[in-house]
CSV table of C-alpha atoms and ligand atoms in Angstrom, one decimal:
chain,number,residue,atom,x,y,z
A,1,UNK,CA,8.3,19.5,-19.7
A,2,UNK,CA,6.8,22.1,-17.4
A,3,UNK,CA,5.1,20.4,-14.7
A,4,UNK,CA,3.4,23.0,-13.1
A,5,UNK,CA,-0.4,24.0,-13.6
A,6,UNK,CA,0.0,20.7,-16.6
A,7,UNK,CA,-2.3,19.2,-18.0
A,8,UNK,CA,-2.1,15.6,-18.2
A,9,UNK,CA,-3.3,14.0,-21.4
A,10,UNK,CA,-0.9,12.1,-23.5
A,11,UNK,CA,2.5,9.8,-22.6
A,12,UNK,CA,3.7,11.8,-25.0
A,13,UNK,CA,4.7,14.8,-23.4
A,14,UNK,CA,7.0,12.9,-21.0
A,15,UNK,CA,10.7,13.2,-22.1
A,16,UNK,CA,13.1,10.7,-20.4
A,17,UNK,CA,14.1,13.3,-17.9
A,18,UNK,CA,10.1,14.3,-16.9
A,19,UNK,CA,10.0,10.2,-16.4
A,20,UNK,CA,12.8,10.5,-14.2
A,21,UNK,CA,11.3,13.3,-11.9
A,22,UNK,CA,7.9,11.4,-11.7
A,23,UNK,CA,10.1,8.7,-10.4
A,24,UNK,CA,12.2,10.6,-7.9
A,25,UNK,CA,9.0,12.5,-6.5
A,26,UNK,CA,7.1,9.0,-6.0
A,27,UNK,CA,10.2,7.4,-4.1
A,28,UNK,CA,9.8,10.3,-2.1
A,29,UNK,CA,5.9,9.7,-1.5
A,30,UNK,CA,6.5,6.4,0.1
A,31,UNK,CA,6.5,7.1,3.7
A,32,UNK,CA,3.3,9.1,3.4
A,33,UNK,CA,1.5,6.4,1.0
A,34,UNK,CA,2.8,3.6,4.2
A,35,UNK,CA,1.4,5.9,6.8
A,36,UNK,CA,4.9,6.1,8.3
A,37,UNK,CA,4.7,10.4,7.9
A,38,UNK,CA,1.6,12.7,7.4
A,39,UNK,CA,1.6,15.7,5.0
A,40,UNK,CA,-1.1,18.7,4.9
A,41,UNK,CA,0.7,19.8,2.0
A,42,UNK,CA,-2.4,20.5,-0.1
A,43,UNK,CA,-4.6,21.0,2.9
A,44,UNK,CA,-7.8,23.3,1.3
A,45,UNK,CA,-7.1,22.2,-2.2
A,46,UNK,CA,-9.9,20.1,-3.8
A,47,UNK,CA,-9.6,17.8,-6.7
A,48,UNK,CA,-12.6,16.9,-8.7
A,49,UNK,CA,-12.3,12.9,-9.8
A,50,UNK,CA,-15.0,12.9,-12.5
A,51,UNK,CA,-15.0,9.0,-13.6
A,52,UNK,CA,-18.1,8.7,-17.0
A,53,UNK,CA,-16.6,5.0,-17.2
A,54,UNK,CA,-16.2,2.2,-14.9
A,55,UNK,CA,-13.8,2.6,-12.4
A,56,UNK,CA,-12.2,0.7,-9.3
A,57,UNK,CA,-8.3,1.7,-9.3
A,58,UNK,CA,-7.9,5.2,-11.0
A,59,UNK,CA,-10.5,6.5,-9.3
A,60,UNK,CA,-9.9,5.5,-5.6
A,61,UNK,CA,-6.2,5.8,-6.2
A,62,UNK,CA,-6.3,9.4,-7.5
A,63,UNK,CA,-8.3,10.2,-4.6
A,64,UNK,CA,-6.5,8.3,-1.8
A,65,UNK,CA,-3.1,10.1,-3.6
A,66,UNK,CA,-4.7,13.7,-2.8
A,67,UNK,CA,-6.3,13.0,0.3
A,68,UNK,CA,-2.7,11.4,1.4
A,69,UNK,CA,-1.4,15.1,0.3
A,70,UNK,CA,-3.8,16.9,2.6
A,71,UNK,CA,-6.6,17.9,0.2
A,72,UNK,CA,-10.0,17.0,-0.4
A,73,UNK,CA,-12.0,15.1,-3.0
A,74,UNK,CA,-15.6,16.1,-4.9
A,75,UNK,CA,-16.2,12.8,-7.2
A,76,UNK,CA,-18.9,12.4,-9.6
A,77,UNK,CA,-19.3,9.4,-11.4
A,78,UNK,CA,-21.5,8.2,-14.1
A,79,UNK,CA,-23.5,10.4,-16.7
A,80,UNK,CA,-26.1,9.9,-14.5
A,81,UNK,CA,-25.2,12.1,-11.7
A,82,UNK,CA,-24.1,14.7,-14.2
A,83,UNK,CA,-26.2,17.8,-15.9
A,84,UNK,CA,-23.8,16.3,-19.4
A,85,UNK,CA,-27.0,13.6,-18.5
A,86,UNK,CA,-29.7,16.7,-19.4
A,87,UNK,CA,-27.3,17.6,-22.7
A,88,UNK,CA,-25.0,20.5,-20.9
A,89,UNK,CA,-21.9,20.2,-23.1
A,90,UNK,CA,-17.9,19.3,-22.1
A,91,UNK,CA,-17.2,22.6,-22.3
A,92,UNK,CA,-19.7,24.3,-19.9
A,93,UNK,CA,-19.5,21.4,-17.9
A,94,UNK,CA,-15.4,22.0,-17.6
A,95,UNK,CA,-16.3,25.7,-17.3
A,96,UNK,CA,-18.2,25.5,-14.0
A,97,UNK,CA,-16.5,22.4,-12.3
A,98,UNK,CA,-13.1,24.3,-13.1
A,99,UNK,CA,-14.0,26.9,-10.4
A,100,UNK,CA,-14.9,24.4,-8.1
A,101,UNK,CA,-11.3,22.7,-8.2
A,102,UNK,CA,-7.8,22.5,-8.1
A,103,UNK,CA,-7.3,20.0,-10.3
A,104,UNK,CA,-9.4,17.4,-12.1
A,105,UNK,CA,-9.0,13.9,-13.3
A,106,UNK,CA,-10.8,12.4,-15.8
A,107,UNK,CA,-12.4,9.2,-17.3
A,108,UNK,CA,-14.8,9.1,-20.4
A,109,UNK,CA,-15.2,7.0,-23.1
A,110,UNK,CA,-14.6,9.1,-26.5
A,111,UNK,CA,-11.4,9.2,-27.6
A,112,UNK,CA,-10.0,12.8,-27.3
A,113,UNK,CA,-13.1,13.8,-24.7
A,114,UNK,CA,-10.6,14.5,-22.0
A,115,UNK,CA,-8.4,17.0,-23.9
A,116,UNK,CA,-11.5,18.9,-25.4
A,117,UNK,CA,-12.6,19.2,-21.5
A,118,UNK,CA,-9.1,20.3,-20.7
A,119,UNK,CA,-9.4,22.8,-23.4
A,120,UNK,CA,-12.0,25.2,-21.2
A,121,UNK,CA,-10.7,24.0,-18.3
A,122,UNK,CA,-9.6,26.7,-16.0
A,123,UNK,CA,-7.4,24.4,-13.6
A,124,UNK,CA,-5.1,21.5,-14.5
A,125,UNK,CA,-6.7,18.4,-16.1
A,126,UNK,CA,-5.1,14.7,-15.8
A,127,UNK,CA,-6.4,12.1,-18.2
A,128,UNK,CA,-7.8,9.0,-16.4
A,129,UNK,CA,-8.7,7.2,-19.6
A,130,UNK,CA,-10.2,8.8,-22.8
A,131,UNK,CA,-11.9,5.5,-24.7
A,132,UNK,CA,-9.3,3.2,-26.4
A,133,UNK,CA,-7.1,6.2,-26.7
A,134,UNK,CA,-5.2,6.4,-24.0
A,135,UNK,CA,-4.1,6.0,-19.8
A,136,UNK,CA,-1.4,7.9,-19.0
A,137,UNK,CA,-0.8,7.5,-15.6
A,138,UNK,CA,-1.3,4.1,-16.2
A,139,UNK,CA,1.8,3.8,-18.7
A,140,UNK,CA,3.7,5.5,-16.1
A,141,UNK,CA,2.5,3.5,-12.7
A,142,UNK,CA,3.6,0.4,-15.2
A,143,UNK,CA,7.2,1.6,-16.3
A,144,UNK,CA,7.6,2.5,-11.9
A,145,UNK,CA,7.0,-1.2,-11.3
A,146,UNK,CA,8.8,-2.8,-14.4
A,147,UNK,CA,11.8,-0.8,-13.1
A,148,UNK,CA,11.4,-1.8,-9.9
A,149,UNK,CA,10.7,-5.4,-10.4
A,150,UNK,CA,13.7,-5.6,-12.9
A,151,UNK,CA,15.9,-3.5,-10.6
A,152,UNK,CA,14.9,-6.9,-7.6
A,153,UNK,CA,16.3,-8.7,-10.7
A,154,UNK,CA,20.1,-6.6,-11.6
A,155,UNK,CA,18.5,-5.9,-14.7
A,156,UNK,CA,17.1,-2.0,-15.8
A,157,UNK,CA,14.4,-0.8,-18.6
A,158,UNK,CA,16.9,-0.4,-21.4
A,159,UNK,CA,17.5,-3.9,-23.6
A,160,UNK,CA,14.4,-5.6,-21.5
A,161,UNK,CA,12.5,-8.1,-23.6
A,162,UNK,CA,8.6,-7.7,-22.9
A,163,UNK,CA,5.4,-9.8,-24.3
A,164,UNK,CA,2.4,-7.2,-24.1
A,165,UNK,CA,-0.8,-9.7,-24.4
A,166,UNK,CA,-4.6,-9.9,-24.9
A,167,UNK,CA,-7.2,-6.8,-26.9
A,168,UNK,CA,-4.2,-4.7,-28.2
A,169,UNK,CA,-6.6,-2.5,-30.2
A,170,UNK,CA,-8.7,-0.7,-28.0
A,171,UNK,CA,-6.8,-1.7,-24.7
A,172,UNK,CA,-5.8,2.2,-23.8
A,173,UNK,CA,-3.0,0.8,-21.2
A,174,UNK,CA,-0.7,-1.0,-23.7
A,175,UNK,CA,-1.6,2.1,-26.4
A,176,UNK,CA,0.3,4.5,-23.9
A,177,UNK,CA,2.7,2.1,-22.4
A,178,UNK,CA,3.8,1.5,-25.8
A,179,UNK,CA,4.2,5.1,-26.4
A,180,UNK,CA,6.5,5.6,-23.0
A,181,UNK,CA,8.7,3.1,-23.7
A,182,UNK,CA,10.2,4.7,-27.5
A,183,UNK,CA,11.9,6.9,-25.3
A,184,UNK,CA,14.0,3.8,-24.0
A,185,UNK,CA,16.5,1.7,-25.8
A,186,UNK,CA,17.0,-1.5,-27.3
A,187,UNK,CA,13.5,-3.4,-26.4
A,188,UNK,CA,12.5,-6.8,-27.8
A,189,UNK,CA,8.7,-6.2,-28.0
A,190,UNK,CA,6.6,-9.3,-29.0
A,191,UNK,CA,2.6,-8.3,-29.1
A,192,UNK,CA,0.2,-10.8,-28.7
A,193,UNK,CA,-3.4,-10.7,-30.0
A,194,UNK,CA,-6.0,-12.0,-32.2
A,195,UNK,CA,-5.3,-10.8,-35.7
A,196,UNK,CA,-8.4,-8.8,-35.4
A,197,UNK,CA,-7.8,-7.3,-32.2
A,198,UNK,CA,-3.5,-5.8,-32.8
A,199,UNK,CA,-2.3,-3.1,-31.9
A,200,UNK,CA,-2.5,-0.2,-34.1
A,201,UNK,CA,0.1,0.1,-36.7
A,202,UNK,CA,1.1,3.5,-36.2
A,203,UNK,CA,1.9,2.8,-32.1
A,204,UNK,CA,3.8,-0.1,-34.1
A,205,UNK,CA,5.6,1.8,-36.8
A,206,UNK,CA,6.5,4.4,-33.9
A,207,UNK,CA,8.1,1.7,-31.7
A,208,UNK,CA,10.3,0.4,-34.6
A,209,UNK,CA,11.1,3.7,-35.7
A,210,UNK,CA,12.6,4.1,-32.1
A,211,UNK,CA,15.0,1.3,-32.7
A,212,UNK,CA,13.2,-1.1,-30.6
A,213,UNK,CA,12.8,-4.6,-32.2
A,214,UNK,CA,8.8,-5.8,-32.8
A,215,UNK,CA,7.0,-9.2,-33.1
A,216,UNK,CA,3.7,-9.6,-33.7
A,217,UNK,CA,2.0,-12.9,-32.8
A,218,UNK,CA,-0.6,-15.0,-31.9
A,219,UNK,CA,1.0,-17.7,-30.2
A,220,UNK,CA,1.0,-17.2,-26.2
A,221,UNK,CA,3.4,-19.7,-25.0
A,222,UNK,CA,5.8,-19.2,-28.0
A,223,UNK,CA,5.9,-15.4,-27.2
A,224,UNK,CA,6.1,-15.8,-23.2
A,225,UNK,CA,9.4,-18.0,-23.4
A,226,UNK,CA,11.9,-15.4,-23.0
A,227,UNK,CA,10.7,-12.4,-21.6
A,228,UNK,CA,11.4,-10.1,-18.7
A,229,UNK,CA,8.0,-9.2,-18.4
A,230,UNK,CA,4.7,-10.8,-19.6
A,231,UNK,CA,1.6,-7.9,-19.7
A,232,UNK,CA,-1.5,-9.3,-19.7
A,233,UNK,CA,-4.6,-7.5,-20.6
A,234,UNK,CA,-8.2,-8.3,-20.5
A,235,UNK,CA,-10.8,-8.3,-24.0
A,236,UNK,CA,-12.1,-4.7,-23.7
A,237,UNK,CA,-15.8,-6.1,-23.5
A,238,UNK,CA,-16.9,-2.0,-23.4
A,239,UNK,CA,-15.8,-1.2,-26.9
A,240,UNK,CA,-17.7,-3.9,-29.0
A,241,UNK,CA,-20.6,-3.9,-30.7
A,242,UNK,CA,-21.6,-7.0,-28.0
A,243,UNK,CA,-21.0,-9.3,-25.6
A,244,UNK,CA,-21.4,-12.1,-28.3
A,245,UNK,CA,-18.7,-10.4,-30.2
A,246,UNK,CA,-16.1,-9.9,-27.3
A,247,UNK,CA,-16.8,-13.6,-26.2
A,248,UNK,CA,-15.3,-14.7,-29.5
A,249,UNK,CA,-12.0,-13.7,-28.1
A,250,UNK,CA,-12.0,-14.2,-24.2
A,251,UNK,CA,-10.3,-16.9,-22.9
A,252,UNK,CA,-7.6,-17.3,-26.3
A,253,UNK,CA,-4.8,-16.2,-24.2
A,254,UNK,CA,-5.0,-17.3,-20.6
A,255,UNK,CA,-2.0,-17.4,-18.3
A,256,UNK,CA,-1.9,-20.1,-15.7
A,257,UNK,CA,0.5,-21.5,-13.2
A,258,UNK,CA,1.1,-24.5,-15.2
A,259,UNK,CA,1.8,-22.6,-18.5
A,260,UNK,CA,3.8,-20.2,-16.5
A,261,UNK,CA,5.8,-23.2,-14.9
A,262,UNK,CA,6.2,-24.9,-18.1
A,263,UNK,CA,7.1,-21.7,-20.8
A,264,UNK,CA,8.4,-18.5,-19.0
A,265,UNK,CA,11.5,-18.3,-17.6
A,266,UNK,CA,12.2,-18.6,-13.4
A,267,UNK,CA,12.2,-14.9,-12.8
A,268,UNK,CA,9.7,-13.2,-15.6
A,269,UNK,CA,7.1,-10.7,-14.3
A,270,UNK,CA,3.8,-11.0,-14.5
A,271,UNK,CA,1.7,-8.0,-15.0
A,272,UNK,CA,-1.9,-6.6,-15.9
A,273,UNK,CA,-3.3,-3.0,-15.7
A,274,UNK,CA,-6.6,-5.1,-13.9
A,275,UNK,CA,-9.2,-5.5,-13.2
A,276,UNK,CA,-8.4,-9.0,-14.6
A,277,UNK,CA,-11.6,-10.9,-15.7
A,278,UNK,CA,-12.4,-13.4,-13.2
A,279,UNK,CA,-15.4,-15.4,-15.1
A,280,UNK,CA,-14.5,-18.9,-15.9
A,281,UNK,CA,-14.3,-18.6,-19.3
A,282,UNK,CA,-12.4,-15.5,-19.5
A,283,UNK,CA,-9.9,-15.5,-17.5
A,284,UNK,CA,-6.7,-14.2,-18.7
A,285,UNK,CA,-4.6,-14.1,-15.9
A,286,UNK,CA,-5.5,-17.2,-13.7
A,287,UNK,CA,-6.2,-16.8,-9.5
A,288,UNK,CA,-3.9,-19.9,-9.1
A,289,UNK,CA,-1.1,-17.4,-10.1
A,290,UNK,CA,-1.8,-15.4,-7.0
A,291,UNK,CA,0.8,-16.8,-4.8
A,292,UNK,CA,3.4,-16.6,-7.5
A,293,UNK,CA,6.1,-14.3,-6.1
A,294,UNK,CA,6.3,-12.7,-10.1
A,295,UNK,CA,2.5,-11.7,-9.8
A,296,UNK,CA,3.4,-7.6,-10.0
A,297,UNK,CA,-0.4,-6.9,-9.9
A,298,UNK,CA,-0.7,-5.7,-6.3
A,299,UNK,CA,2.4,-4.0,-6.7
A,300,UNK,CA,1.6,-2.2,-9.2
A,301,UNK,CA,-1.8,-1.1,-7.8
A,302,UNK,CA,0.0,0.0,-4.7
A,303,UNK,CA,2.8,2.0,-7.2
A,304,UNK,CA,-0.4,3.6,-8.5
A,305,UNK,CA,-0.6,5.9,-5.7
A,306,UNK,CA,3.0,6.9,-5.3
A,307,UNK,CA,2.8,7.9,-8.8
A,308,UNK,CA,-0.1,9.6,-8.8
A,309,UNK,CA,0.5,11.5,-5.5
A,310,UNK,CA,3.8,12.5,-7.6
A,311,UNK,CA,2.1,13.9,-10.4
A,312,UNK,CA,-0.3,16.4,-7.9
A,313,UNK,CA,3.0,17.5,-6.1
A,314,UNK,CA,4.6,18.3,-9.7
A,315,UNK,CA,1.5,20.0,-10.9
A,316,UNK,CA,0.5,21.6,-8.2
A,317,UNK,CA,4.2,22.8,-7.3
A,318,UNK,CA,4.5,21.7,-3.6
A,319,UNK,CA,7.5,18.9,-4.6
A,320,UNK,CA,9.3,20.8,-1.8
A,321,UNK,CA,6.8,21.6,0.3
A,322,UNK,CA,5.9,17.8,1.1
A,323,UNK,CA,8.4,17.4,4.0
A,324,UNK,CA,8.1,20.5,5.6
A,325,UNK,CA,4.4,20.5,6.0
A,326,UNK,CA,4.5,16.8,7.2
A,327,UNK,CA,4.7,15.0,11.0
A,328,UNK,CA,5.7,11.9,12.0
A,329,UNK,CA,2.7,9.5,12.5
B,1,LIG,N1,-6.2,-0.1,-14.5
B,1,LIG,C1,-7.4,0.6,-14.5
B,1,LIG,O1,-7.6,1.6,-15.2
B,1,LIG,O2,-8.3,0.2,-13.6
B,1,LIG,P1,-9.7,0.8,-13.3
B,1,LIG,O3,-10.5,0.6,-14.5
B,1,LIG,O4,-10.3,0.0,-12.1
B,1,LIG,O5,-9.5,2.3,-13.0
């Protein structure tokens, strides 16, 4: 793909070899992110984080990438705080915030809002979660730390066996994980969900149709026996009806120590997009787990920056600017 001046909405644009040169790009971003070197690469250049949904990592991480880079950020989060609140539309909305900014990321909760806003955008838009639909940079943070974790482990990406686990249907991490990993080869996939809450069958029907081999189940410890890594994710409480309704499925699939000590195997990874739900009865992904040397969680939140600094250097064409604008600390 064409990196630069990109918009950012769908895993699907990225071809093995773009998932390659995200990958390069963040191992380069390391000593910057560590605050071993500084960079003013982007120094004047403003990003606009514009978060309509709940948001702790995306939002700080976009911002902390760009910031990291040299530029600035203008955040506006929550309809609230925004004239969409006294009914401007997406598209006048994209129109005047586009000539404010270099580039914008983007959270809201319709499915497809983020590309429509990218349609009259003037500067490059990066999806930070459209609804269910989808998380790119997410998908790709992920498939940076399963490599990484794996690569700890002499094993790589192709012919891993992973259990994805929890609200498959409207969880928009696993949707676009899913979709970056066709691109790979030979992957044992088990998904584990509530019959009610699977993941869609065409995300299903695509894997398959990529060779990859697919289980579907409803049986945690079963499914977490043999795996390289175990996803967890939590019940997407935002996208029901209720609370009432999302509690009829919270807490069915909860990872502890002793399950983890008892089912998985001595060196499987654990993972979750987060935030994990930490309320007694929900609790997916136990806090005893937290000294487990397996719990990727962290990891991945600080991979989220890397990558994300990586994606403004690619769009913004500055890749090989990075060093030469940078100083030791
Ligand atoms: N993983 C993720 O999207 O987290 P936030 O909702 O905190 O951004």
């Amino acid at each position: 793909m064409e990196f630069v001046g990109a918009n950012i909405l769908s895993i699907e644009q990225f071809e093995r070899a773009d998932i390659e040169r995200v990958f390069d790009v963040a191992d380069a971003m390391e000593p910057y992110a560590l605050r071993r070197r500084v960079t003013r690469v982007l120094e004047g250049a403003i990003l606009g984080n514009m978060f309509f949904e709940a948001s702790t990592r995306t939002r700080v991480s976009f911002g902390c990438a760009f910031n990291l880079l040299g530029g600035e950020v203008r955040e506006t989060t929550g309809f609230a705080s925004s004239a969409i609140s006294k009914g401007e539309s997406l598209y006048d909305t994209a129109r005047v915030l586009s000539g404010y900014s270099d580039v914008i990321c983007m959270r809201h909760p319709e499915p497809g809002s983020v590309a429509e806003f990218a349609a009259a955008s003037r500067v490059p838009v990066i999806n930070g979660g459209d609804g269910h639909n989808e998380h790119p940079s997410q998908a790709l943070l992920d498939l940076y730390t399963i490599r990484k974790e794996l690569a700890d482990k002499n094993r790589q990406v192709d012919g891993m066996r992973i259990a994805m686990i929890g609200d498959l249907k409207y969880g928009r991490t696993v949707h676009s994980l899913c979709k970056l990993l066709k691109v790979f080869r030979d992957l044992h996939l088990t998904l584990v969900s509530p019959a009610e809450l699977a993941m869609p069958d065409d995300i299903v029907d695509d894997l398959r149709g990529a060779g990859h081999q697919v289980q579907v189940s409803d049986d945690l410890t079963h499914s977490i026996a043999h795996v390289d890594i175990a996803y967890s994710t939590r019940i997407q409480e935002e996208r029901f009806d209720s609370r009432r309704e999302a509690d009829l499925y919270r807490g069915r699939f909860r990872l502890n120590q002793a399950i983890y000590t008892q089912y998985c195997e001595p060196n499987t990874v654990i993972m979750h997009p987060l935030p994990r739900d930490s309320r007694a009865a929900a609790n997916e992904l136990d806090e005893d787990l937290n000294q487990n040397p397996n719990l990727a969680i962290f990891r991945q939140t600080d991979n989220g920056v890397l990558v994300r600094m990586a994606l403004f250097a690619l769009i913004l064409d500055v890749v090989d600017q990075v060093d030469r604008c940078a100083r030791p600390v």
